[in-house]
GROMACS .gro file of C-alpha atoms in nm:
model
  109
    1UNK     CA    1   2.683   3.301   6.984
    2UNK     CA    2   2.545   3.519   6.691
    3UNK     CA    3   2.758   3.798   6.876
    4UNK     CA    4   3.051   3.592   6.730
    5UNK     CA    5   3.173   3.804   6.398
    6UNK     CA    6   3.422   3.661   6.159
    7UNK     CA    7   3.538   3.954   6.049
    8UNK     CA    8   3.592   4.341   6.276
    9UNK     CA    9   3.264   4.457   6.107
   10UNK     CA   10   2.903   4.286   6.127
   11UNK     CA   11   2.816   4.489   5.806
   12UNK     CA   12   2.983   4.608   5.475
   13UNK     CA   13   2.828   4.794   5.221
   14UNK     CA   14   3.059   4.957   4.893
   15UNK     CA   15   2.925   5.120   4.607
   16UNK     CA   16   3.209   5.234   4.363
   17UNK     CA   17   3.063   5.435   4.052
   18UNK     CA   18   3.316   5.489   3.734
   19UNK     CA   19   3.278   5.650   3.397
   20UNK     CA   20   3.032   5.520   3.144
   21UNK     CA   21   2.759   5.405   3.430
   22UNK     CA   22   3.004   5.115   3.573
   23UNK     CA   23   2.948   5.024   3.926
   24UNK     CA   24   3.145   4.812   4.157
   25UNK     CA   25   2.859   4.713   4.438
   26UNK     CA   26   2.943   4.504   4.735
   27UNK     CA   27   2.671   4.409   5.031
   28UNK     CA   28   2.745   4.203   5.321
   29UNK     CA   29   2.577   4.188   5.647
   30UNK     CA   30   2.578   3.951   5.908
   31UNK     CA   31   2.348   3.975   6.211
   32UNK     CA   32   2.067   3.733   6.384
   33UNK     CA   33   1.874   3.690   6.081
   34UNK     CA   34   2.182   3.509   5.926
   35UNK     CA   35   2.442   3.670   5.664
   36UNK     CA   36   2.373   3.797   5.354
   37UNK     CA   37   2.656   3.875   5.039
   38UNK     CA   38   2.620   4.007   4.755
   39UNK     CA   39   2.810   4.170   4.435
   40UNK     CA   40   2.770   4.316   4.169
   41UNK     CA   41   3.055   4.399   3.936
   42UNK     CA   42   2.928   4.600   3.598
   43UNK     CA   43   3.317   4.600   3.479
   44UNK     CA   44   3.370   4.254   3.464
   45UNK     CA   45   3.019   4.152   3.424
   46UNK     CA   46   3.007   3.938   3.758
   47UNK     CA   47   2.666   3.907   4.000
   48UNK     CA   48   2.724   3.689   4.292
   49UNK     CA   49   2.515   3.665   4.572
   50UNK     CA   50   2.474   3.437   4.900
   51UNK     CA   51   2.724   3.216   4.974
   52UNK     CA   52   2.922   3.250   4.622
   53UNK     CA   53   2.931   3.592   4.704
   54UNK     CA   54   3.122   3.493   5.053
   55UNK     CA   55   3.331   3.271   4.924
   56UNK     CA   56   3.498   3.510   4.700
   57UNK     CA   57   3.462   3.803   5.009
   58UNK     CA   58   3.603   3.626   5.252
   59UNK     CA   59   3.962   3.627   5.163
   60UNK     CA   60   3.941   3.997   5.067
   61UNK     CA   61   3.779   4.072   5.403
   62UNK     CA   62   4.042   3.850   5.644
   63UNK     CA   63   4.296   4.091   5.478
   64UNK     CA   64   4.132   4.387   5.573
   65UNK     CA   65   4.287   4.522   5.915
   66UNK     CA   66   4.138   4.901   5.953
   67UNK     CA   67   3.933   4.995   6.260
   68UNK     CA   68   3.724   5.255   6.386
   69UNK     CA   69   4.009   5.466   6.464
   70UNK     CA   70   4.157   5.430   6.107
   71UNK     CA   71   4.184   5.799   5.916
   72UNK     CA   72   3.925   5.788   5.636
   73UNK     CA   73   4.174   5.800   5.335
   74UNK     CA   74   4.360   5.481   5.513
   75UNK     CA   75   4.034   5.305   5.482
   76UNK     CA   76   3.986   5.409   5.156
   77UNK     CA   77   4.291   5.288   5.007
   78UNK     CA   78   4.258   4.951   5.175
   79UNK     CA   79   3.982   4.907   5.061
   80UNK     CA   80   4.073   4.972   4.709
   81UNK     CA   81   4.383   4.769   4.701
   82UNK     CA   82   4.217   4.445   4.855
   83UNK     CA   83   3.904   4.464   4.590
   84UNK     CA   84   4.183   4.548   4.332
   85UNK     CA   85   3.930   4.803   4.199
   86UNK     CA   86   4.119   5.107   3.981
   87UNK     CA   87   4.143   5.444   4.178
   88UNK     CA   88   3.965   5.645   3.887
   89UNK     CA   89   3.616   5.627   4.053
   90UNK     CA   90   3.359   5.887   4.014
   91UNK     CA   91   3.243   5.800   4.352
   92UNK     CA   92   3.310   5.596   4.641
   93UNK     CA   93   3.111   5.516   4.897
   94UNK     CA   94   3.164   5.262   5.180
   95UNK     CA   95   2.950   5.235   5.487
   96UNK     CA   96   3.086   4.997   5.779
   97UNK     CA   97   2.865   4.862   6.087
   98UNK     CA   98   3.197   4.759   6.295
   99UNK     CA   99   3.143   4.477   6.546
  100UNK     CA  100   3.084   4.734   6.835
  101UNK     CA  101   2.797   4.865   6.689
  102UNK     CA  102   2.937   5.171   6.564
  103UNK     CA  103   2.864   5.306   6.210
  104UNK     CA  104   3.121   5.422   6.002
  105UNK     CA  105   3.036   5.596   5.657
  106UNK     CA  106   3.373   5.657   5.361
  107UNK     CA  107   3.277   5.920   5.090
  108UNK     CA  108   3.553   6.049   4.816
  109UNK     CA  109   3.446   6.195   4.471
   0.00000   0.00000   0.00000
């Protein structure tokens, strides 16, 4: 059924700002209408989108184990260390649609 979610979310959405105007943007949703990826990666000058964007998300997401119930900085940190992405971010800024239903939003400046 389209109910059926790979991973414990149904939607993903990361935007990581750093110095110098150098964003680390990841989109993926995944409802009726199909699943959509994308990234965009200013500091290593990679834009993937649909399914090449997947491939390289999956892995990352399948080792992601936080919940609703996980303490924000948990999530955070996660969430940093499976995108490798450096902790000196200007901004961070995750939003999570968990499988549930319920909406999640991460913020840390």
């Amino acid at each position: 059924s389209p109910n059926d979610s790979l991973f414990s979310f149904t939607s993903f959405e990361l935007d990581i700002d750093y110095e110098g105007n150098k964003d680390f943007d990841v989109e993926y949703e995944n409802d009726q209408d199909g699943m959509e990826a994308e990234i965009e990666d200013d500091i290593h000058g990679e834009k993937l989108s649909g399914d090449e964007a997947f491939e390289k998300l999956r892995p990352i997401f399948e080792t992601l184990t936080f919940t609703k119930e996980t303490e924000k900085e948990e999530v955070i940190s996660e969430v940093l260390d499976a995108f490798n992405a450096n902790n000196n971010f200007t901004k961070f800024e995750l939003e999570v649609r968990f499988d549930d239903g319920t909406e999640k939003e991460y913020n840390k400046q």
